[in-house]
mmCIF file of C-alpha atoms and ligand atoms in Angstrom:
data_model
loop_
_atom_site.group_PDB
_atom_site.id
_atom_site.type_symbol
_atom_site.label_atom_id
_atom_site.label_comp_id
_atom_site.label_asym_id
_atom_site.label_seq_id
_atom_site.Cartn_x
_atom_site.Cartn_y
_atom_site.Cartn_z
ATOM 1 C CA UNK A 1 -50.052 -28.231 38.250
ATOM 2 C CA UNK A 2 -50.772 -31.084 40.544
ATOM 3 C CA UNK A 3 -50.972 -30.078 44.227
ATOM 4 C CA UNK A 4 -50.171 -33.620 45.452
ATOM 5 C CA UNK A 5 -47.835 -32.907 48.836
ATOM 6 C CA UNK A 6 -44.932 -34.400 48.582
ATOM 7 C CA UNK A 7 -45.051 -36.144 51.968
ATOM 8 C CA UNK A 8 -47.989 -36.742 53.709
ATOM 9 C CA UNK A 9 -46.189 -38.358 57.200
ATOM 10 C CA UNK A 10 -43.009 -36.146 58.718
ATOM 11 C CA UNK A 11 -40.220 -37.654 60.770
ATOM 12 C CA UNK A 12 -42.206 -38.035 63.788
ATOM 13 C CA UNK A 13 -45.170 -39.278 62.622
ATOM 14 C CA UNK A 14 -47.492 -36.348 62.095
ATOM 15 C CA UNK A 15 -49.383 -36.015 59.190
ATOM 16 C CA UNK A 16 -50.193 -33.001 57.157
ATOM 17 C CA UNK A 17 -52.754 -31.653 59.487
ATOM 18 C CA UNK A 18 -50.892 -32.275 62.966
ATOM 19 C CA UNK A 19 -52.593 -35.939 63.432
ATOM 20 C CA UNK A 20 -51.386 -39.368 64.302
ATOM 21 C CA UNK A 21 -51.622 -42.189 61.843
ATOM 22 C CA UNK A 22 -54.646 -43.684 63.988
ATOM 23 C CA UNK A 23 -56.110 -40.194 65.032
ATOM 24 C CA UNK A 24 -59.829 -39.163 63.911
ATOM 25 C CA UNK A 25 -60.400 -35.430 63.139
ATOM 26 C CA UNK A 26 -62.506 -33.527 66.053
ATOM 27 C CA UNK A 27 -66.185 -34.447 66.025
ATOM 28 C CA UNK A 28 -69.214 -32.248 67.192
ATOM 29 C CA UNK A 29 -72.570 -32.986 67.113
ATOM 30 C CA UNK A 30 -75.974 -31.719 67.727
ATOM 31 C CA UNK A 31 -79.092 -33.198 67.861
ATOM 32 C CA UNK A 32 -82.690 -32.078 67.193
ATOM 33 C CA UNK A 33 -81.728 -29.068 65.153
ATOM 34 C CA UNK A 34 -84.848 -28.724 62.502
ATOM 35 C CA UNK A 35 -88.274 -28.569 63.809
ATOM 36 C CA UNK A 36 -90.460 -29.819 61.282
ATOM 37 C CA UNK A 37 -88.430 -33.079 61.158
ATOM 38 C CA UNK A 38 -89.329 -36.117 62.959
ATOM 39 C CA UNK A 39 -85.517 -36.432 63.838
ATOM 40 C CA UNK A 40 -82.331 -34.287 62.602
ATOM 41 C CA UNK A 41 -78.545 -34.064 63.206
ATOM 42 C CA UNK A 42 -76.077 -31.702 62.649
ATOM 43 C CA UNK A 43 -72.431 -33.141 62.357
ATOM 44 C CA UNK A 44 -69.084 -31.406 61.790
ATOM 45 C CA UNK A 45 -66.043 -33.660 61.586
ATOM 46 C CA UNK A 46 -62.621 -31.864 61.043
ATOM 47 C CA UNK A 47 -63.864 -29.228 57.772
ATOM 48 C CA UNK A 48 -66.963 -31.478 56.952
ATOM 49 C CA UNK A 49 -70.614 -30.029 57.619
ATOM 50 C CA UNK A 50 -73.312 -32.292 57.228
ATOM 51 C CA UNK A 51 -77.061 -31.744 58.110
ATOM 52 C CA UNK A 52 -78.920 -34.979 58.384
ATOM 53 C CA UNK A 53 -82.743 -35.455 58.561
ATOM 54 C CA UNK A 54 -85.308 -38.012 58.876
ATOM 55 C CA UNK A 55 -89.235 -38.127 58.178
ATOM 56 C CA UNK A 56 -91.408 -40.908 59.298
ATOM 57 C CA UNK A 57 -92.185 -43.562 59.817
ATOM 58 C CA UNK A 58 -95.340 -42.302 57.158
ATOM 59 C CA UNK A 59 -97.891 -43.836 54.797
ATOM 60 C CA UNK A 60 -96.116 -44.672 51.652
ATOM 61 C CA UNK A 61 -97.565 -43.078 48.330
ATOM 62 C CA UNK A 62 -97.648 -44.792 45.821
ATOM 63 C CA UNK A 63 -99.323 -47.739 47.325
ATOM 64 C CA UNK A 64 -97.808 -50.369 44.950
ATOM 65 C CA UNK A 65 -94.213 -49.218 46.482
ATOM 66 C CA UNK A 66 -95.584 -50.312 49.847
ATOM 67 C CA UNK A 67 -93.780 -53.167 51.862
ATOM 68 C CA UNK A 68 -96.560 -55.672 53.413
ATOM 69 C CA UNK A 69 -94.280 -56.575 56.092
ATOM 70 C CA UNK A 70 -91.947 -54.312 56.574
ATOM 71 C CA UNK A 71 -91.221 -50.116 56.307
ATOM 72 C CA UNK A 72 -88.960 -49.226 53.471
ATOM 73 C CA UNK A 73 -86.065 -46.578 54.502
ATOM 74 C CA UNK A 74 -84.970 -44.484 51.848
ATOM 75 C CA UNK A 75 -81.619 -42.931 52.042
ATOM 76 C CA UNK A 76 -80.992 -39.847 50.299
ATOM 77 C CA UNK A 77 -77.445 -38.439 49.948
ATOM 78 C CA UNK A 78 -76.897 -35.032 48.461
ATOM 79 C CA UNK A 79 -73.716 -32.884 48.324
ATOM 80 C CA UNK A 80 -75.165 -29.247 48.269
ATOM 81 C CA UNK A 81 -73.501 -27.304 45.093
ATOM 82 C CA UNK A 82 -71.432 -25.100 47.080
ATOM 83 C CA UNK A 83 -70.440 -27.454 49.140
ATOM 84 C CA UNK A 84 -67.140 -28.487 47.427
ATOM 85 C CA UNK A 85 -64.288 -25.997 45.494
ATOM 86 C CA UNK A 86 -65.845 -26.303 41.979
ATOM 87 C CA UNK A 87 -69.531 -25.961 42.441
ATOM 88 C CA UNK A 88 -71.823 -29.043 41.828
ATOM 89 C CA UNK A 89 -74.419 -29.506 39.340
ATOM 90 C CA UNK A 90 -77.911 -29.931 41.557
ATOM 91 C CA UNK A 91 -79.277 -33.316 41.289
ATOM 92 C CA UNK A 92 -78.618 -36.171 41.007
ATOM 93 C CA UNK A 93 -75.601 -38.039 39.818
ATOM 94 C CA UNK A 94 -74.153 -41.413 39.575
ATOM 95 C CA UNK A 95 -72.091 -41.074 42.907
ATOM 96 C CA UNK A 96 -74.700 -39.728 44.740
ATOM 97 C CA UNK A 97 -76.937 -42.273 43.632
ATOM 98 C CA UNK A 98 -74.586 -45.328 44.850
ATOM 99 C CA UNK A 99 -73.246 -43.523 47.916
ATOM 100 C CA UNK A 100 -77.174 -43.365 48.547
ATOM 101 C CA UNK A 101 -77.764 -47.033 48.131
ATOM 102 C CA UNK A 102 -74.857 -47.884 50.244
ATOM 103 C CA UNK A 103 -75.893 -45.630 53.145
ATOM 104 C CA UNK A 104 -79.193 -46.451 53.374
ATOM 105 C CA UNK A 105 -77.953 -50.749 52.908
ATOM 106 C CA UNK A 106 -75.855 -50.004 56.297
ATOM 107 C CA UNK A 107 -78.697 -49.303 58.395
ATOM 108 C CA UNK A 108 -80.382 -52.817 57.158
ATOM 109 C CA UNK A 109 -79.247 -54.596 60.388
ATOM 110 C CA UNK A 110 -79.828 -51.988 63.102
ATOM 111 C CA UNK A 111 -83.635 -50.359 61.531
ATOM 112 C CA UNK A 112 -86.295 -52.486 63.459
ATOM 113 C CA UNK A 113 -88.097 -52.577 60.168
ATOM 114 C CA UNK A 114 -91.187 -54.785 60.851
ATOM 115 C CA UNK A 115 -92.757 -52.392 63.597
ATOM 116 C CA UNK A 116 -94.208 -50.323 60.627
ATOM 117 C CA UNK A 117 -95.873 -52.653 57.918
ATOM 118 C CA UNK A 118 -96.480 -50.014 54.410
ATOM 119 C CA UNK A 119 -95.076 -47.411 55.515
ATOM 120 C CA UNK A 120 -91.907 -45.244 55.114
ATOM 121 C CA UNK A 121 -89.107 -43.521 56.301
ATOM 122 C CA UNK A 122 -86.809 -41.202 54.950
ATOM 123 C CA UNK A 123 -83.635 -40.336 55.509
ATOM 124 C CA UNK A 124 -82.007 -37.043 54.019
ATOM 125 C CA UNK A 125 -78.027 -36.072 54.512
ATOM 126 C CA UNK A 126 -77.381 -33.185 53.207
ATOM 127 C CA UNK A 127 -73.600 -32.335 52.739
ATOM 128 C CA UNK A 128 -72.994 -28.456 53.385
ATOM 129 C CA UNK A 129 -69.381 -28.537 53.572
ATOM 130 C CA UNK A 130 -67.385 -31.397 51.930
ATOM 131 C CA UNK A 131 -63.886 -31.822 53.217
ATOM 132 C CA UNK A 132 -63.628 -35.793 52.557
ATOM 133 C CA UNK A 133 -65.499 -38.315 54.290
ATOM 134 C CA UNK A 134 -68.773 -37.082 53.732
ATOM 135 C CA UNK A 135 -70.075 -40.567 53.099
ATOM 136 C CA UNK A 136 -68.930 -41.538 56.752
ATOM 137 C CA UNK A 137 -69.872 -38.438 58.132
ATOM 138 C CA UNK A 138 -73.519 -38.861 56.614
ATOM 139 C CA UNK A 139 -74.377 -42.135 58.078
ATOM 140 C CA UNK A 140 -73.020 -40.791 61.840
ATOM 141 C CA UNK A 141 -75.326 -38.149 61.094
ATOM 142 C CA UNK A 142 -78.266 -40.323 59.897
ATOM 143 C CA UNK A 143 -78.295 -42.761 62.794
ATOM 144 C CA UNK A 144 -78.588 -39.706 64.797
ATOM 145 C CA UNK A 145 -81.244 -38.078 63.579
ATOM 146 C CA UNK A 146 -82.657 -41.949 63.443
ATOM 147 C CA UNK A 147 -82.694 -42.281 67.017
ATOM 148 C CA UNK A 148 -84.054 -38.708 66.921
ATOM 149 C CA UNK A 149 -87.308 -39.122 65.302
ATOM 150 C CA UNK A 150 -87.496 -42.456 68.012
ATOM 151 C CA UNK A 151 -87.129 -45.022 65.255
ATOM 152 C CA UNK A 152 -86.542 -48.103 67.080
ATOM 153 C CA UNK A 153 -83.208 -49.854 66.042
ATOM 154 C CA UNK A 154 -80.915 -52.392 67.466
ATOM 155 C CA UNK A 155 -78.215 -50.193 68.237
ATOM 156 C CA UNK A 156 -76.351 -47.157 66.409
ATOM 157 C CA UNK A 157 -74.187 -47.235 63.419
ATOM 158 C CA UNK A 158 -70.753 -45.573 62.991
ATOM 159 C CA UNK A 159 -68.089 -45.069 60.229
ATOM 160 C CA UNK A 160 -65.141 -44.179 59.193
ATOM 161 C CA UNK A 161 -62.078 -44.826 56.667
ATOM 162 C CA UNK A 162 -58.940 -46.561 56.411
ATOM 163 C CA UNK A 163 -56.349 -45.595 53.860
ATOM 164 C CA UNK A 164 -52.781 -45.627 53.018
ATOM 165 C CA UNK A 165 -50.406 -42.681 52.151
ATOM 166 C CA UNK A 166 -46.954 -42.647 51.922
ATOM 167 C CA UNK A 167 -46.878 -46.899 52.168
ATOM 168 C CA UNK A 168 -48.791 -46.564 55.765
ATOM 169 C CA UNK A 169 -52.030 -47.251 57.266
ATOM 170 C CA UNK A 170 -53.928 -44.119 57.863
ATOM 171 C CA UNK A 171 -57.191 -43.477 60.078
ATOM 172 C CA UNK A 172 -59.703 -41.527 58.806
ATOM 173 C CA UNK A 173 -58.472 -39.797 55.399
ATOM 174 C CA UNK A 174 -58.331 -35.739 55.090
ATOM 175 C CA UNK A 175 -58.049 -34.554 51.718
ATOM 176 C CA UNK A 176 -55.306 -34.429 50.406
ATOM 177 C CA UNK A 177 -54.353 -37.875 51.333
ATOM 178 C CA UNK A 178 -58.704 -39.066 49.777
ATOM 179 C CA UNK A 179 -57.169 -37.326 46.976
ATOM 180 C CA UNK A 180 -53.664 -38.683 46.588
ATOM 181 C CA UNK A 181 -53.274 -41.837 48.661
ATOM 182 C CA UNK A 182 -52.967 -45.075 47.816
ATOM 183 C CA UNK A 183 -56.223 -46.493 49.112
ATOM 184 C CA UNK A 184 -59.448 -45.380 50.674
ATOM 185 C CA UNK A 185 -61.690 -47.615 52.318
ATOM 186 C CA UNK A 186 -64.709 -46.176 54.157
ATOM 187 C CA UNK A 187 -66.361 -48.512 56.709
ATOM 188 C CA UNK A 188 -69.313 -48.532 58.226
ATOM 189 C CA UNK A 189 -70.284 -50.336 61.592
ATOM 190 C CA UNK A 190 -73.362 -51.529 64.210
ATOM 191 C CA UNK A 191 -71.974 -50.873 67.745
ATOM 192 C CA UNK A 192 -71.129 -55.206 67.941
ATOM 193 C CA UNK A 193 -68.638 -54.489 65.185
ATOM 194 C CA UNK A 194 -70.850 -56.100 62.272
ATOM 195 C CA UNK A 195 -69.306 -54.389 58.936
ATOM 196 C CA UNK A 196 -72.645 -52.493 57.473
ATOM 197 C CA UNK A 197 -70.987 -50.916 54.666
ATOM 198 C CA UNK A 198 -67.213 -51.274 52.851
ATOM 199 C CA UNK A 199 -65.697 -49.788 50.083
ATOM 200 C CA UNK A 200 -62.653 -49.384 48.415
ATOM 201 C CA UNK A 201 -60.737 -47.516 46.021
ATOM 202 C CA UNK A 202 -56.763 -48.405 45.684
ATOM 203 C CA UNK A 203 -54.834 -51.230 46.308
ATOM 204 C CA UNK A 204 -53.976 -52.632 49.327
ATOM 205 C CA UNK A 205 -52.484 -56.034 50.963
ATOM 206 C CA UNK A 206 -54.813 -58.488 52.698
ATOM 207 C CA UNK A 207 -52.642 -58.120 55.610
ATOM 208 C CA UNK A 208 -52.861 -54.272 54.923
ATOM 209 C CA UNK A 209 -56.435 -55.006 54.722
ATOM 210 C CA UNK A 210 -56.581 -56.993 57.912
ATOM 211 C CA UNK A 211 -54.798 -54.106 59.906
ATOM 212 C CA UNK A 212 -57.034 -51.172 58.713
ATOM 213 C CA UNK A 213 -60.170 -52.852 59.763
ATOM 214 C CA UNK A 214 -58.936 -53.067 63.197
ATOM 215 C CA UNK A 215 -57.545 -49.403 62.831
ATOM 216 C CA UNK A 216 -61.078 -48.639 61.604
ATOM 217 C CA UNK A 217 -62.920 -50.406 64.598
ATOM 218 C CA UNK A 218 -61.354 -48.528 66.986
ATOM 219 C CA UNK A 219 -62.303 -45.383 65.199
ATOM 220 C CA UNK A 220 -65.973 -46.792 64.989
ATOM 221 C CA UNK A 221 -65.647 -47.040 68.862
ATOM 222 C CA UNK A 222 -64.477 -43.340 69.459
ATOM 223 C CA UNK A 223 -66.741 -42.097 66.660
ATOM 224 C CA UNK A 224 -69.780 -44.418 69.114
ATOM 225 C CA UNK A 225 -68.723 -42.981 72.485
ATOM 226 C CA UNK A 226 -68.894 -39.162 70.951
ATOM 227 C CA UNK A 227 -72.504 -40.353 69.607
ATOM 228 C CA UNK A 228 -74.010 -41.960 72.666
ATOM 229 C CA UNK A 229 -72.611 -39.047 74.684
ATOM 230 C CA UNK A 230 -74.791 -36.848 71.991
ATOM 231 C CA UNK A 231 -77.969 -39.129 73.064
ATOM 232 C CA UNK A 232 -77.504 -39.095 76.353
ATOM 233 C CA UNK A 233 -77.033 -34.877 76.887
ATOM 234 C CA UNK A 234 -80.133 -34.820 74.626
ATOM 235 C CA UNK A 235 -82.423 -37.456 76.156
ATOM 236 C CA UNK A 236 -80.595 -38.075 79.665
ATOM 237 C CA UNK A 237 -79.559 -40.978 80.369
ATOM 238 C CA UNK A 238 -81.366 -43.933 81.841
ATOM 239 C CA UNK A 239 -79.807 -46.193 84.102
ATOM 240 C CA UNK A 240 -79.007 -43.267 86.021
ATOM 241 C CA UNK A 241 -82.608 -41.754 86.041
ATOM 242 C CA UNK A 242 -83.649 -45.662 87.207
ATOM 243 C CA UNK A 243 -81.009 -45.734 89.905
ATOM 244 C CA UNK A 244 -82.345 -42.211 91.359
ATOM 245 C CA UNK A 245 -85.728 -43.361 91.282
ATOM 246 C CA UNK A 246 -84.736 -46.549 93.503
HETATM 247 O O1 LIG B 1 -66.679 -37.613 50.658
HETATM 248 P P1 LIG B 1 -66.282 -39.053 50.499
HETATM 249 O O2 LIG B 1 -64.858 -39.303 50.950
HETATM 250 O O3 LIG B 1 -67.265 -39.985 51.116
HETATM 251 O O4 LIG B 1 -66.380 -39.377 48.941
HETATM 252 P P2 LIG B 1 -65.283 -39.248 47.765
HETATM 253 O O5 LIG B 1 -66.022 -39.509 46.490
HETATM 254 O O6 LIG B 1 -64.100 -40.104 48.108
HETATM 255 O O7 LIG B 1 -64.879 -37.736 47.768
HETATM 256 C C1 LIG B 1 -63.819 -37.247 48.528
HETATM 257 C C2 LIG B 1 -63.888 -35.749 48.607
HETATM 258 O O8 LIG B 1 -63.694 -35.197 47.315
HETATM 259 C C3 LIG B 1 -65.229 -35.196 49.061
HETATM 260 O O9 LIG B 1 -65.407 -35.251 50.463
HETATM 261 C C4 LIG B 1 -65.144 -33.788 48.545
HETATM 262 O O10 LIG B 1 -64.358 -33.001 49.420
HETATM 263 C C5 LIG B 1 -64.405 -33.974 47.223
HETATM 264 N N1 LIG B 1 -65.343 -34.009 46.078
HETATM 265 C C6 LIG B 1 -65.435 -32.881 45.270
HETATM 266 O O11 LIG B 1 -64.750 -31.890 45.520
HETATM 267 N N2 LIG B 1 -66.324 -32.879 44.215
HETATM 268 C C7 LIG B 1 -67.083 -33.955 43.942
HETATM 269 N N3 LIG B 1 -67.920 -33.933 42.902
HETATM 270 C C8 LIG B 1 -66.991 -35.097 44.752
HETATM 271 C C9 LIG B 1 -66.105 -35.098 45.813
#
């Protein structure tokens, strides 16, 4: 028997788990949380628990996989097997593999790549807890533990989904509505707003289409501040260090 809720958005607006229509989950984060990486990030967001870690920038083996000009950033996604309601086979598998190559693809623009000529970095998200957006969650986690480790970049990346239940727009999908609604569409962002990573699974209108990206910036831009507040208790922040020292 299908557990598909029959509404997902009451008479005033609320949605299955209390939220607005353009409403995040709660977000915590902390950084620095495994010593023997070079960076790390813990993340919760709403029933999602993701650990995120990065090693490097270090020498490359094998040799031939080496990047004259550049460092190569691997992304490695992995959804623990007990993170989910019917255990997961360890490995592998064809969705981790993709949601891997799209991850690591949306920190392209922001990774300062040609400090570190041969060499490599890797990024590991590990996905304790899987409540639906584990994708987005990972990469909030991963340019954490990026800036962690001191890997120079641009700026930080953020993400989140659109969706649609029940005919409307919907920020940030729990799931039962991932499961059930009519679209999904997990976006990922550099702090300017350029569009790192998109997906989609559903249908929607262009127009449709049009409004959930701005839906989804503005969830980029709370999902930032909560991020950049995580830097700043960890590392203090600077301007107001420089205006002391004045
Ligand atoms: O997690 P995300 O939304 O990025 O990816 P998804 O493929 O849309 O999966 C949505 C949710 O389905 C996940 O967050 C998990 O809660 C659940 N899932 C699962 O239970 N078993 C899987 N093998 C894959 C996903």
């Amino acid at each position: 028997m299908s557990d598909k809720p029959e509404r997902f958005i009451d008479d005033e607006g609320l949605r299955l788990d209390g939220r607005r229509v353009d409403e995040i989950r709660p977000m915590k984060v902390e950084m620095g949380v495994l010593s023997r990486a070079d960076g790390s990030c813990y993340l919760e967001w709403g029933n999602n628990k993701v650990l995120a870690a990065v090693y490097g920038p270090r020498e490359l083996h094998p040799r031939r996989m080496q990047k004259p000009n550049e460092v190569l950033v691997r992304y490695k996604y992995n959804m623990a097997s007990f993170s989910v309601e019917d255990r997961i086979r360890p490995g592998p598998s064809r969705r981790s593999t993709e949601i891997s190559k799209v991850s690591g693809e949306a920190f392209e623009p922001v990774v300062m790549t040609q400090y570190y000529p041969g060499a490599v970095i890797d990024v590991f998200a590990e996905v304790l807890q899987a409540d639906a957006g584990t994708r987005t969650a990972a990469i909030n986690a991963a340019t954490l533990a990026l800036a962690d480790a001191g890997i120079p970049m641009k700026g930080l990346v953020s993400a989140c989904a659109v969706g649609k239940v029940d005919g409307q727009l919907v920020l940030d999908l729990n799931k039962p509505e991932d499961n059930y609604g009519q679209a999904d569409l997990p976006v990922a962002m550099t702090q300017d707003g350029e569009i790192t990573l998109l997906q989609m699974d559903g249908h929607l209108t262009p127009e449709e289409l049009e409004e959930g990206l701005e839906m989804v910036k503005k969830g980029c831009q709370q999902i930032l501040e909560i991020q950049r507040e995580a830097l700043v208790s960890r590392y203090g922040n600077e301007d107001e260090e420089g205006e002391e020292a004045e």
